[in-house]
């Protein structure tokens, strides 16, 4: 009997050792939705079912070199080499990313249980505290400058000594950017006293009559969008966030938005294609030495803010120039693939950058095609989006048809040549993490789940998203992380779609990573290096306007955004806009027909900056959201019906 006890002891010891190794080395959580969809967070080189790693023409895995359209090969699992118990098969991201920790029990244990209300409240308060810490330190150490340097507790404005420092000067315009950008976050968090104080500060201290050369895109999404959002919050008759009204408010924020937009209009002049110059000086117009090259996202993502302004003012000019730019870019797409490039010459229409992808240079162009349709109800915007989305699926998406089932490799969206659809490089960038959230809006929730899992896996490895990640080398190409919100945004929207507690755990992971790795003396700092966690002394304004906002909303189930009965949409900078019938009023409809193009061109050419500002009553027309807005099974048809309801305001 003694030898039996000894054997039993050795067996138990071995099992215990295996359990310890399993827990320590690899194994992160996995997730399951429609079917079990496990996910591993150990990153090894991508390998085929036989461990040999099928290689494509440029050295990467073969599946990433095959477009989705046309005849597609499948990677078969050789007989006898299928996954064992607790392991991922080739149908799962966990397999492609290392194959460890894929057992359903691990997912069930860590993620499927309900997220306790007390923990949710704790995470909500932590997100609010994160915003307050960054905001208060900006106000104490940086205002009225544009940004906070959180390590040395100083303010930052434009780099006057080096005009070529576009990383700074494209964004900072000497107009208290962080304060302006944070206005609607204060309202969403219910801080009426600070919101009112901040609005009065903006009205009394911010001016756009500055000798500042800024990027048209950044000024539009960060400043113009925030002014319009705050104006709508103030004038909303229902006041869902609490009393955000301003005593004696006389549409000052709307006047400021108009003033800024007029100063941006010269970017649209003297361009042969209608695509705007990338930069303007707020006082003098387009600089004499201005660059004729611009990115597709920068030129084609102005329609939401410019369109809202036009419809609130009853003046078609702003929407018309933005829509003309979108149409000009759309008409330059490849006849073969339907794809657009990422950099174009605004005078010749020649594609300088032929890369087509979902990240930098193109991301918000796609986003605003759909969101413009949701806001304004123009069917042409939806038609362009649907065509663009089909081209993306045909040429950028690689892997099997279904995300969570079938044989073949998990899906991934890659960068290709816009004319041929051939792979151009082996990296993706962090901005692409917005795309799952966009897929939620159109009802492609299953694909959104799969793509989001890939980015979350990268976050789990580094505690941040590197600016570029090389999927062939399984390592970052560009190592910094400037506190970007895209993964948080997609996490929030996927939680709203599925109500799966997995996404609350994701949000908690992100919150804890930010607190652990980016918090410094006076705020939150950019990570210079996601591996060694060294920092840069910069806190960009989108950290308060987006990252903190989406984290807060993820955990604040009772927020008026979710409960008020008003339909809301977020701009690409995270500014909240109520979807309103008034935004569908279009008294200048004839100007957007081909017959009216010449008339509108004349109107634009002779427009005076001193033109009287006409204001339409902009109070929200709140409507009850249909019950279909919430459900546990995200069915595509239900989501498309929801968009139709939003657009039709049924």
Coordinates of C-alpha atoms in Angstrom, one line a residue:
X1 CA 0.0 0.0 0.0
X2 CA 3.0 2.3 0.6
X3 CA 4.0 2.2 -3.0
X4 CA 0.5 3.1 -4.1
X5 CA 0.4 6.1 -1.8
X6 CA 3.8 7.1 -3.3
X7 CA 2.5 6.9 -6.9
X8 CA -0.6 8.7 -6.0
X9 CA 1.4 11.5 -4.4
X10 CA 3.7 11.8 -7.5
X11 CA 0.6 12.0 -9.7
X12 CA -0.9 14.7 -7.6
X13 CA 2.3 16.6 -7.5
X14 CA 2.6 16.5 -11.2
X15 CA -1.0 17.7 -11.7
X16 CA -0.4 20.5 -9.2
X17 CA 2.8 21.5 -11.1
X18 CA 0.9 21.5 -14.4
X19 CA -1.8 23.7 -12.8
X20 CA 0.7 26.2 -11.5
X21 CA 2.5 26.4 -14.9
X22 CA -0.8 26.7 -16.6
X23 CA -1.9 29.6 -14.4
X24 CA 1.4 31.4 -14.4
X25 CA 2.4 31.1 -18.0
X26 CA -0.2 31.8 -20.3
X27 CA -3.0 31.8 -19.5
X28 CA -5.3 34.6 -19.9
X29 CA -9.0 34.6 -20.1
X30 CA -11.0 33.5 -23.0
X31 CA -14.4 34.4 -24.1
X32 CA -17.5 32.8 -25.6
X33 CA -20.6 34.3 -27.2
X34 CA -22.7 32.5 -29.8
X35 CA -20.5 29.5 -29.6
X36 CA -17.4 29.1 -27.4
X37 CA -15.0 31.6 -28.7
X38 CA -11.8 31.2 -26.7
X39 CA -9.0 33.7 -26.6
X40 CA -5.4 33.3 -25.4
X41 CA -3.2 36.2 -24.4
X42 CA 0.1 34.5 -24.8
X43 CA 1.7 35.7 -28.0
X44 CA 3.8 33.3 -30.0
X45 CA 4.5 33.4 -33.7
X46 CA 1.5 32.4 -35.8
X47 CA 1.7 28.7 -36.6
X48 CA -0.3 26.3 -38.7
X49 CA -2.0 23.3 -37.3
X50 CA 1.1 21.2 -37.8
X51 CA 3.3 23.7 -36.0
X52 CA 5.2 24.5 -39.1
X53 CA 3.8 28.0 -39.6
X54 CA 2.4 28.2 -43.2
X55 CA 4.2 31.1 -44.9
X56 CA 2.9 33.5 -47.4
X57 CA 4.8 35.3 -50.2
X58 CA 6.4 37.9 -48.0
X59 CA 7.2 35.7 -45.1
X60 CA 4.1 36.0 -43.0
X61 CA 1.4 33.4 -42.4
X62 CA -0.2 32.3 -45.7
X63 CA -3.8 33.2 -44.6
X64 CA -2.9 36.9 -44.2
X65 CA -1.9 37.1 -47.9
X66 CA -5.2 35.8 -49.2
X67 CA -8.0 38.3 -50.0
X68 CA -11.4 37.2 -48.9
X69 CA -13.0 37.5 -52.3
X70 CA -12.8 34.8 -54.9
X71 CA -11.6 31.3 -54.3
X72 CA -10.1 30.9 -50.9
X73 CA -8.1 28.0 -49.6
X74 CA -8.7 26.6 -46.2
X75 CA -6.0 25.5 -43.7
X76 CA -7.0 22.0 -42.8
X77 CA -6.1 20.3 -39.6
X78 CA -4.2 17.1 -40.4
X79 CA -5.8 13.9 -39.0
X80 CA -4.7 13.2 -35.5
X81 CA -3.4 16.7 -35.0
X82 CA -6.5 18.4 -33.8
X83 CA -6.7 20.3 -30.5
X84 CA -6.6 18.4 -27.3
X85 CA -8.7 19.1 -24.2
X86 CA -8.5 22.6 -23.1
X87 CA -6.6 23.7 -26.2
X88 CA -7.7 26.0 -29.1
X89 CA -8.3 24.6 -32.6
X90 CA -7.4 26.6 -35.7
X91 CA -10.9 28.2 -35.7
X92 CA -9.9 30.5 -32.8
X93 CA -7.8 33.5 -32.1
X94 CA -6.3 31.7 -29.1
X95 CA -4.8 29.2 -31.5
X96 CA -3.3 31.7 -33.8
X97 CA -1.9 33.7 -30.9
X98 CA -0.2 30.8 -29.2
X99 CA -2.8 28.1 -28.5
X100 CA -2.7 28.3 -24.7
X101 CA -5.5 28.8 -22.2
X102 CA -8.3 28.1 -24.5
X103 CA -10.4 25.8 -22.4
X104 CA -14.0 27.0 -21.9
X105 CA -13.7 26.4 -18.1
X106 CA -11.2 29.3 -17.9
X107 CA -13.5 31.7 -19.6
X108 CA -16.5 30.6 -17.5
X109 CA -14.5 30.9 -14.3
X110 CA -13.1 34.4 -15.0
X111 CA -15.5 36.2 -17.3
X112 CA -18.9 34.6 -17.6
X113 CA -20.0 35.3 -14.0
X114 CA -22.0 38.5 -13.3
X115 CA -20.0 41.6 -12.7
X116 CA -20.9 42.6 -9.1
X117 CA -22.8 45.9 -8.8
X118 CA -20.4 47.0 -6.1
X119 CA -17.4 46.4 -8.4
X120 CA -19.1 48.2 -11.2
X121 CA -19.7 51.2 -9.0
X122 CA -16.1 51.1 -7.9
X123 CA -14.9 51.1 -11.5
X124 CA -17.3 53.9 -12.4
X125 CA -15.9 56.0 -9.5
X126 CA -12.4 55.1 -10.6
X127 CA -13.1 56.3 -14.1
X128 CA -14.6 59.5 -12.8
X129 CA -11.7 60.0 -10.5
X130 CA -9.3 59.6 -13.4
X131 CA -11.1 62.3 -15.3
X132 CA -11.2 64.6 -12.3
X133 CA -7.5 64.1 -11.5
X134 CA -6.5 65.0 -15.1
X135 CA -9.0 67.9 -15.4
X136 CA -8.2 69.5 -12.1
X137 CA -4.5 69.4 -12.7
X138 CA -5.0 70.9 -16.2
X139 CA -7.0 73.7 -14.7
X140 CA -4.5 74.2 -11.8
X141 CA -1.2 74.0 -13.8
X142 CA -2.0 74.5 -17.5
X143 CA -5.1 76.6 -18.2
X144 CA -5.4 78.7 -20.4
X145 CA -2.8 76.9 -22.4
X146 CA -3.8 74.0 -24.6
X147 CA -2.5 70.9 -23.0
X148 CA -1.1 69.7 -19.6
X149 CA 2.4 68.4 -19.3
X150 CA 1.6 66.0 -16.4
X151 CA 5.1 65.0 -15.3
X152 CA 6.4 68.5 -14.7
X153 CA 3.0 70.1 -14.0
X154 CA 3.2 72.8 -16.7
X155 CA 1.1 73.9 -19.6
X156 CA 1.8 73.5 -23.3
X157 CA 0.9 75.6 -26.3
X158 CA 1.9 75.7 -30.0
X159 CA 5.6 75.3 -30.7
X160 CA 6.4 78.8 -32.0
X161 CA 10.1 78.1 -32.2
X162 CA 9.6 75.2 -34.6
X163 CA 6.7 75.6 -37.0
X164 CA 7.6 72.3 -38.6
X165 CA 6.7 70.5 -35.3
X166 CA 3.4 69.3 -36.7
X167 CA 2.9 66.8 -34.0
X168 CA 2.3 69.7 -31.7
X169 CA 1.2 72.6 -34.0
X170 CA -1.4 70.7 -35.9
X171 CA -3.4 70.2 -32.7
X172 CA -2.6 73.1 -30.4
X173 CA -4.0 76.5 -31.5
X174 CA -3.6 78.6 -28.3
X175 CA -7.3 78.3 -27.5
X176 CA -7.5 76.3 -24.3
X177 CA -7.9 73.1 -26.2
X178 CA -8.2 70.7 -23.2
X179 CA -10.9 72.7 -21.5
X180 CA -13.0 73.1 -24.7
X181 CA -12.6 69.4 -25.5
X182 CA -13.7 68.3 -22.1
X183 CA -17.0 70.2 -21.8
X184 CA -19.5 67.5 -22.6
X185 CA -17.6 64.9 -20.4
X186 CA -18.4 67.2 -17.5
X187 CA -22.0 67.1 -18.4
X188 CA -22.2 63.4 -19.0
X189 CA -20.7 62.9 -15.5
X190 CA -23.4 65.1 -14.1
X191 CA -21.1 67.8 -12.8
X192 CA -23.4 70.8 -13.6
X193 CA -21.5 73.3 -11.5
X194 CA -18.2 72.7 -13.2
X195 CA -19.8 72.4 -16.6
X196 CA -21.4 75.8 -16.1
X197 CA -18.2 77.3 -14.8
X198 CA -16.2 75.8 -17.7
X199 CA -18.7 77.1 -20.3
X200 CA -18.5 80.6 -18.9
X201 CA -14.7 80.4 -19.0
X202 CA -14.7 79.3 -22.6
X203 CA -17.1 82.2 -23.5
X204 CA -15.1 84.8 -21.6
X205 CA -11.5 83.7 -22.4
X206 CA -11.3 81.7 -25.6
X207 CA -10.8 83.5 -28.9
X208 CA -10.0 82.1 -32.4
X209 CA -8.5 85.4 -33.6
X210 CA -5.1 83.9 -33.3
X211 CA -2.0 83.8 -35.4
X212 CA -2.1 80.0 -35.2
X213 CA -1.7 77.5 -38.0
X214 CA -3.8 74.4 -37.2
X215 CA -4.9 71.3 -38.9
X216 CA -8.4 71.7 -40.2
X217 CA -9.4 68.2 -39.2
X218 CA -8.1 68.5 -35.6
X219 CA -9.7 71.9 -35.1
X220 CA -13.0 70.6 -36.4
X221 CA -13.3 67.4 -34.4
X222 CA -11.8 68.7 -31.1
X223 CA -13.0 72.3 -30.9
X224 CA -15.9 72.8 -33.3
X225 CA -17.5 69.5 -32.3
X226 CA -17.2 70.2 -28.6
X227 CA -18.7 73.7 -28.9
X228 CA -21.7 72.3 -30.8
X229 CA -22.1 69.4 -28.4
X230 CA -22.0 71.7 -25.3
X231 CA -24.4 74.1 -27.1
X232 CA -26.9 71.3 -27.6
X233 CA -26.6 70.2 -24.0
X234 CA -27.3 73.7 -22.7
X235 CA -30.3 74.3 -25.0
X236 CA -31.8 70.8 -24.5
X237 CA -35.3 71.4 -23.1
X238 CA -35.3 68.1 -21.2
X239 CA -31.9 68.5 -19.5
X240 CA -31.3 64.8 -19.0
X241 CA -27.9 65.2 -17.3
X242 CA -29.1 67.6 -14.7
X243 CA -29.4 71.4 -14.9
X244 CA -26.8 72.3 -17.4
X245 CA -28.4 75.5 -18.4
X246 CA -26.4 78.8 -18.3
X247 CA -28.0 81.9 -17.0
X248 CA -28.5 84.5 -19.7
X249 CA -27.0 82.1 -22.3
X250 CA -27.4 83.7 -25.7
X251 CA -26.1 81.0 -28.0
X252 CA -22.5 82.2 -27.5
X253 CA -21.0 78.7 -28.1
X254 CA -22.9 78.5 -31.4
X255 CA -21.5 81.9 -32.4
X256 CA -18.0 80.7 -31.5
X257 CA -18.5 77.6 -33.5
X258 CA -19.5 79.8 -36.5
X259 CA -16.5 82.0 -36.0
X260 CA -14.1 79.1 -36.0
X261 CA -15.8 77.4 -39.0
X262 CA -15.5 80.7 -41.0
X263 CA -11.8 80.8 -40.3
X264 CA -11.5 77.2 -41.6
X265 CA -13.3 77.9 -44.8
X266 CA -10.3 79.3 -46.7
X267 CA -9.0 75.7 -46.7
X268 CA -11.7 74.8 -49.2
X269 CA -10.8 77.7 -51.6
X270 CA -8.4 77.6 -54.5
X271 CA -8.4 73.8 -54.6
X272 CA -9.1 72.2 -58.0
X273 CA -10.6 69.1 -56.6
X274 CA -12.7 70.5 -53.8
X275 CA -10.6 68.6 -51.3
X276 CA -9.4 71.1 -48.7
X277 CA -5.9 72.1 -47.7
X278 CA -4.8 70.3 -44.6
X279 CA -3.9 73.5 -42.6
X280 CA -5.0 77.1 -42.2
X281 CA -3.9 80.0 -40.2
X282 CA -6.8 81.2 -38.1
X283 CA -6.0 84.8 -38.8
X284 CA -4.6 84.9 -42.3
X285 CA -6.0 81.8 -44.1
X286 CA -4.0 79.2 -46.0
X287 CA -0.2 79.7 -45.6
X288 CA 1.6 80.6 -48.8
X289 CA 3.8 77.5 -48.5
X290 CA 0.9 75.1 -47.7
X291 CA 1.2 71.5 -48.5
X292 CA -1.0 70.2 -51.4
X293 CA -1.1 66.7 -49.9
X294 CA -3.7 65.6 -47.4
X295 CA -4.9 62.4 -45.9
X296 CA -8.3 61.0 -46.7
X297 CA -9.5 61.0 -43.1
X298 CA -8.4 64.6 -42.5
X299 CA -10.2 65.9 -45.6
X300 CA -13.2 63.6 -45.6
X301 CA -14.2 63.6 -41.9
X302 CA -15.6 67.1 -41.6
X303 CA -19.2 66.4 -42.6
X304 CA -20.7 65.7 -39.2
X305 CA -19.6 68.9 -37.5
X306 CA -19.9 71.1 -40.5
X307 CA -23.3 69.6 -41.3
X308 CA -24.6 70.1 -37.7
X309 CA -23.5 73.7 -37.8
X310 CA -25.1 74.3 -41.2
X311 CA -28.4 72.9 -40.1
X312 CA -28.5 74.8 -36.8
X313 CA -27.7 78.1 -38.6
X314 CA -29.9 77.4 -41.6
X315 CA -26.8 78.1 -43.8
X316 CA -25.8 75.5 -46.3
X317 CA -22.2 76.7 -46.8
X318 CA -20.4 74.6 -44.2
X319 CA -22.2 71.3 -45.0
X320 CA -21.8 72.0 -48.8
X321 CA -18.0 72.3 -48.7
X322 CA -17.6 69.3 -46.5
X323 CA -19.9 67.2 -48.6
X324 CA -18.2 68.3 -51.8
X325 CA -14.8 67.1 -50.3
X326 CA -16.4 63.7 -49.5
X327 CA -17.8 63.3 -53.0
X328 CA -14.4 64.3 -54.5
X329 CA -12.6 61.7 -52.5
X330 CA -15.2 59.1 -53.3
X331 CA -15.0 59.7 -57.0
X332 CA -11.2 59.1 -56.8
X333 CA -11.6 55.5 -55.5
X334 CA -10.2 52.6 -57.5
X335 CA -12.5 51.4 -60.2
X336 CA -11.1 47.9 -59.7
X337 CA -11.3 47.5 -55.9
X338 CA -13.5 50.4 -54.8
X339 CA -10.8 51.2 -52.2
X340 CA -9.4 54.7 -51.4
X341 CA -5.8 55.5 -50.6
X342 CA -4.5 57.3 -47.6
X343 CA -2.9 60.4 -49.0
X344 CA -4.0 62.5 -52.0
X345 CA -2.9 65.6 -53.9
X346 CA -5.7 68.2 -53.5
X347 CA -4.9 69.9 -56.8
X348 CA -4.3 66.9 -59.1
X349 CA -6.4 64.2 -57.4
X350 CA -3.4 61.9 -57.7
X351 CA -3.0 59.3 -55.0
X352 CA 0.3 60.0 -53.2
X353 CA -0.3 57.3 -50.6
X354 CA -1.8 54.2 -52.2
X355 CA -2.2 52.2 -48.9
X356 CA -5.8 51.3 -48.0
X357 CA -6.6 50.2 -44.5
X358 CA -8.7 50.9 -41.5
X359 CA -6.2 52.9 -39.4
X360 CA -4.4 56.3 -39.7
X361 CA -5.3 58.3 -42.8
X362 CA -8.6 56.5 -43.5
X363 CA -10.3 55.5 -40.2
X364 CA -12.8 58.3 -39.6
X365 CA -13.7 58.7 -43.3
X366 CA -15.6 55.4 -43.1
X367 CA -17.0 56.3 -39.7
X368 CA -18.4 59.6 -40.9
X369 CA -20.1 58.1 -44.0
X370 CA -22.3 56.1 -41.6
X371 CA -22.7 58.7 -38.9
X372 CA -23.6 61.4 -41.4
X373 CA -26.4 59.1 -42.6
X374 CA -27.6 58.5 -39.0
X375 CA -27.6 62.2 -38.2
X376 CA -28.9 63.7 -41.5
X377 CA -30.7 60.8 -43.2
X378 CA -29.1 61.4 -46.6
X379 CA -29.3 58.0 -48.4
X380 CA -26.3 58.8 -50.5
X381 CA -24.1 58.7 -47.4
X382 CA -25.4 55.2 -46.6
X383 CA -24.9 54.0 -50.1
X384 CA -21.3 55.2 -50.0
X385 CA -20.8 53.5 -46.7
X386 CA -22.3 50.2 -47.8
X387 CA -20.1 50.2 -50.9
X388 CA -17.0 51.0 -48.9
X389 CA -17.8 48.4 -46.3
X390 CA -18.2 45.7 -49.0
X391 CA -14.8 46.7 -50.5
X392 CA -13.2 46.5 -47.1
X393 CA -14.7 43.0 -46.6
X394 CA -13.5 41.9 -50.0
X395 CA -10.0 43.1 -50.0
X396 CA -8.9 44.0 -46.4
X397 CA -10.4 41.2 -44.4
X398 CA -8.4 38.0 -44.4
X399 CA -9.4 34.7 -42.8
X400 CA -12.5 32.5 -42.7
X401 CA -16.0 33.8 -43.4
X402 CA -17.4 33.4 -40.0
X403 CA -15.7 34.8 -36.9
X404 CA -16.7 32.2 -34.3
X405 CA -17.1 29.0 -36.3
X406 CA -15.7 27.0 -39.2
X407 CA -12.3 26.1 -40.4
X408 CA -9.5 28.4 -41.4
X409 CA -7.8 31.3 -39.7
X410 CA -9.4 34.0 -37.5
X411 CA -10.2 37.2 -39.4
X412 CA -7.8 40.2 -39.5
X413 CA -8.0 43.5 -41.5
X414 CA -4.7 44.3 -43.2
X415 CA -3.2 47.1 -45.2
X416 CA -3.3 46.7 -49.0
X417 CA -2.6 48.5 -52.2
X418 CA -5.8 50.4 -53.2
X419 CA -5.6 49.4 -56.8
X420 CA -4.6 45.7 -56.6
X421 CA -5.7 44.6 -53.2
X422 CA -2.2 43.2 -52.6
X423 CA -0.7 43.2 -49.1
X424 CA 1.5 46.3 -48.6
X425 CA 3.0 45.7 -45.1
X426 CA 2.6 43.5 -42.1
X427 CA 1.5 45.9 -39.4
X428 CA -1.8 47.4 -38.1
X429 CA -2.1 50.5 -36.0
X430 CA -3.9 51.3 -32.8
X431 CA -6.4 53.6 -34.5
X432 CA -7.9 50.6 -36.2
X433 CA -9.3 49.5 -32.9
X434 CA -12.2 51.9 -33.5
X435 CA -13.6 49.5 -36.2
X436 CA -15.3 47.0 -34.0
X437 CA -17.4 49.8 -32.6
X438 CA -18.4 50.9 -36.1
X439 CA -19.3 47.3 -36.9
X440 CA -21.6 47.3 -33.9
X441 CA -23.5 50.3 -35.3
X442 CA -24.2 48.5 -38.6
X443 CA -25.1 45.2 -36.9
X444 CA -22.0 43.2 -37.8
X445 CA -21.6 42.3 -34.2
X446 CA -20.1 38.9 -34.6
X447 CA -17.2 40.2 -36.6
X448 CA -16.8 43.1 -34.2
X449 CA -16.4 40.6 -31.3
X450 CA -13.7 38.8 -33.2
X451 CA -11.7 41.9 -34.2
X452 CA -12.0 43.4 -30.7
X453 CA -10.6 40.2 -29.2
X454 CA -7.4 40.7 -31.2
X455 CA -6.8 44.2 -30.0
X456 CA -7.6 43.3 -26.4
X457 CA -5.1 40.4 -26.6
X458 CA -2.4 42.9 -27.6
X459 CA -3.5 45.2 -24.7
X460 CA -3.3 42.2 -22.3
X461 CA 0.3 41.6 -23.3
X462 CA 1.6 45.1 -22.9
X463 CA -0.9 46.9 -20.7
X464 CA -1.4 49.3 -23.6
X465 CA -1.8 49.4 -27.4
X466 CA 1.4 50.2 -29.2
X467 CA 0.9 52.7 -32.0
X468 CA 1.8 50.0 -34.6
X469 CA 1.8 46.3 -34.1
X470 CA 3.5 43.9 -36.5
X471 CA 1.4 40.8 -36.8
X472 CA 4.1 38.9 -38.6
X473 CA 6.8 39.5 -36.1
X474 CA 4.3 39.4 -33.2
X475 CA 5.9 42.6 -31.8
X476 CA 5.4 46.4 -31.8
X477 CA 6.7 48.4 -34.7
X478 CA 6.1 51.8 -33.1
X479 CA 6.2 51.6 -29.3
X480 CA 4.4 54.6 -27.9
X481 CA 0.8 54.8 -26.6
X482 CA -0.6 58.4 -26.3
X483 CA -3.7 57.3 -24.1
X484 CA -5.8 56.7 -27.2
X485 CA -9.5 55.8 -26.7
X486 CA -10.3 53.6 -29.7
X487 CA -10.2 50.2 -27.9
X488 CA -12.3 51.6 -25.0
X489 CA -14.8 53.0 -27.4
X490 CA -15.3 49.6 -29.1
X491 CA -15.4 47.9 -25.7
X492 CA -18.2 50.3 -24.6
X493 CA -20.3 49.8 -27.7
X494 CA -19.9 46.0 -27.7
X495 CA -21.1 45.9 -24.1
X496 CA -24.1 48.0 -25.0
X497 CA -24.8 45.5 -27.9
X498 CA -24.3 42.3 -26.0
X499 CA -24.5 43.1 -22.3
X500 CA -21.9 40.4 -21.9
X501 CA -19.9 41.0 -18.6
X502 CA -16.7 40.1 -20.5
X503 CA -16.5 43.7 -21.7
X504 CA -16.8 45.1 -18.1
X505 CA -13.7 43.0 -17.3
X506 CA -12.0 44.4 -20.3
X507 CA -12.8 47.9 -19.1
X508 CA -11.5 47.1 -15.7
X509 CA -8.3 45.8 -17.2
X510 CA -7.8 49.0 -19.2
X511 CA -8.6 51.2 -16.2
X512 CA -6.1 49.4 -14.0
X513 CA -3.4 49.5 -16.7
X514 CA -3.9 53.2 -17.1
X515 CA -3.7 53.8 -13.3
X516 CA -0.6 51.5 -13.0
X517 CA 1.4 52.6 -16.0
X518 CA 0.4 56.1 -17.0
X519 CA -0.5 58.0 -13.8
X520 CA 2.1 60.6 -12.8
X521 CA 2.3 63.6 -10.4
X522 CA -0.2 65.9 -12.2
X523 CA -2.2 63.7 -14.6
X524 CA -1.8 60.8 -17.0
X525 CA 1.2 60.7 -19.4
X526 CA 1.8 59.2 -22.8
X527 CA 3.7 55.9 -22.7
X528 CA 6.9 56.4 -24.7
X529 CA 7.6 52.7 -24.7
X530 CA 4.9 50.1 -24.1
X531 CA 7.4 47.5 -23.0
X532 CA 9.6 49.3 -20.5
X533 CA 6.7 51.8 -19.6
X534 CA 8.9 54.9 -20.0
X535 CA 6.8 58.0 -20.4
X536 CA 6.5 61.3 -22.3
X537 CA 5.4 64.5 -20.7
X538 CA 2.1 64.9 -22.6
X539 CA -1.6 64.4 -21.9
X540 CA -3.5 64.9 -25.1
X541 CA -7.0 66.4 -24.9
X542 CA -8.7 63.2 -26.1
X543 CA -7.8 61.5 -22.9
X544 CA -10.5 63.6 -21.1
X545 CA -12.9 63.9 -24.0
X546 CA -12.9 60.2 -25.0
X547 CA -10.9 57.7 -23.0
X548 CA -12.3 58.7 -19.6
X549 CA -15.8 59.3 -21.0
X550 CA -16.1 55.9 -22.6
X551 CA -14.7 54.2 -19.5
X552 CA -17.2 56.0 -17.3
X553 CA -20.1 55.2 -19.5
X554 CA -19.1 51.6 -19.7
X555 CA -19.7 51.2 -15.9
X556 CA -22.4 53.8 -15.4
X557 CA -25.5 51.7 -16.3
X558 CA -27.9 54.3 -15.0
X559 CA -26.4 57.2 -17.0
X560 CA -28.9 59.4 -18.9
X561 CA -27.2 58.4 -22.1
X562 CA -28.6 55.0 -21.6
X563 CA -31.8 55.9 -19.8
X564 CA -33.2 59.2 -20.9
X565 CA -35.0 58.0 -24.0
X566 CA -33.0 60.3 -26.2
X567 CA -31.0 58.8 -29.1
X568 CA -27.4 59.8 -28.9
X569 CA -24.5 59.5 -31.3
X570 CA -20.8 60.2 -30.6
X571 CA -18.6 62.1 -33.0
X572 CA -15.1 60.8 -33.8
X573 CA -13.8 62.8 -30.9
X574 CA -16.4 61.4 -28.6
X575 CA -18.6 64.4 -28.4
X576 CA -22.2 63.5 -27.8
X577 CA -24.9 64.6 -30.2
X578 CA -28.6 63.9 -29.8
X579 CA -30.2 62.5 -33.0
X580 CA -32.8 65.1 -33.7
X581 CA -35.5 65.6 -36.4
X582 CA -34.2 69.2 -36.7
X583 CA -30.9 67.9 -38.1
X584 CA -32.8 66.5 -41.0
X585 CA -34.3 69.8 -42.1
X586 CA -32.6 70.8 -45.4
X587 CA -34.0 73.9 -47.0
X588 CA -31.2 74.1 -49.5
X589 CA -31.8 70.6 -51.0
X590 CA -31.4 71.9 -54.5
X591 CA -27.8 72.9 -53.9
X592 CA -26.8 69.3 -53.5
X593 CA -28.1 68.3 -56.9
X594 CA -26.0 68.5 -59.9
X595 CA -28.1 71.4 -61.2
X596 CA -27.5 73.3 -58.1
X597 CA -23.7 72.9 -57.9
X598 CA -22.9 76.0 -59.9
X599 CA -25.3 78.2 -57.8
X600 CA -23.8 77.0 -54.6
X601 CA -20.3 77.5 -55.9
X602 CA -21.1 81.2 -56.6
X603 CA -22.6 81.5 -53.1
X604 CA -19.5 80.1 -51.5
X605 CA -17.1 82.2 -53.6
X606 CA -18.9 85.5 -52.6
X607 CA -19.5 84.6 -49.0
X608 CA -18.7 87.3 -46.5
X609 CA -17.2 86.6 -43.1
X610 CA -19.5 89.2 -41.6
X611 CA -22.6 87.5 -42.9
X612 CA -25.3 87.7 -40.2
X613 CA -25.6 84.6 -38.1
X614 CA -29.1 83.0 -38.3
X615 CA -30.0 80.6 -35.5
X616 CA -32.6 78.0 -35.6
X617 CA -34.1 76.9 -32.3
X618 CA -31.8 74.0 -31.5
X619 CA -33.5 72.4 -28.4
X620 CA -33.5 68.6 -28.6
X621 CA -36.6 66.9 -29.9
X622 CA -36.4 63.9 -27.6
X623 CA -38.1 60.7 -28.7
X624 CA -38.5 57.4 -26.8
X625 CA -36.0 54.8 -27.9
X626 CA -37.7 51.6 -29.0
X627 CA -37.5 48.6 -26.8
X628 CA -35.3 46.9 -29.4
X629 CA -32.5 49.1 -28.3
X630 CA -31.6 46.6 -25.6
X631 CA -31.4 42.8 -26.0
X632 CA -29.0 40.0 -25.2
X633 CA -28.7 38.5 -28.6
X634 CA -27.3 41.0 -31.1
X635 CA -29.1 40.1 -34.3
X636 CA -28.1 41.9 -37.4
X637 CA -31.6 42.6 -38.6
X638 CA -32.5 44.2 -35.3
X639 CA -29.5 46.5 -35.5
X640 CA -30.3 47.6 -39.0
X641 CA -33.9 48.3 -38.0
X642 CA -32.6 50.4 -35.1
X643 CA -30.5 52.5 -37.5
X644 CA -33.5 52.9 -39.8
X645 CA -35.6 54.0 -36.7
X646 CA -32.9 56.5 -35.8
X647 CA -32.8 58.0 -39.2
X648 CA -36.6 58.0 -39.6
X649 CA -37.2 59.0 -36.0
X650 CA -40.1 56.5 -35.8

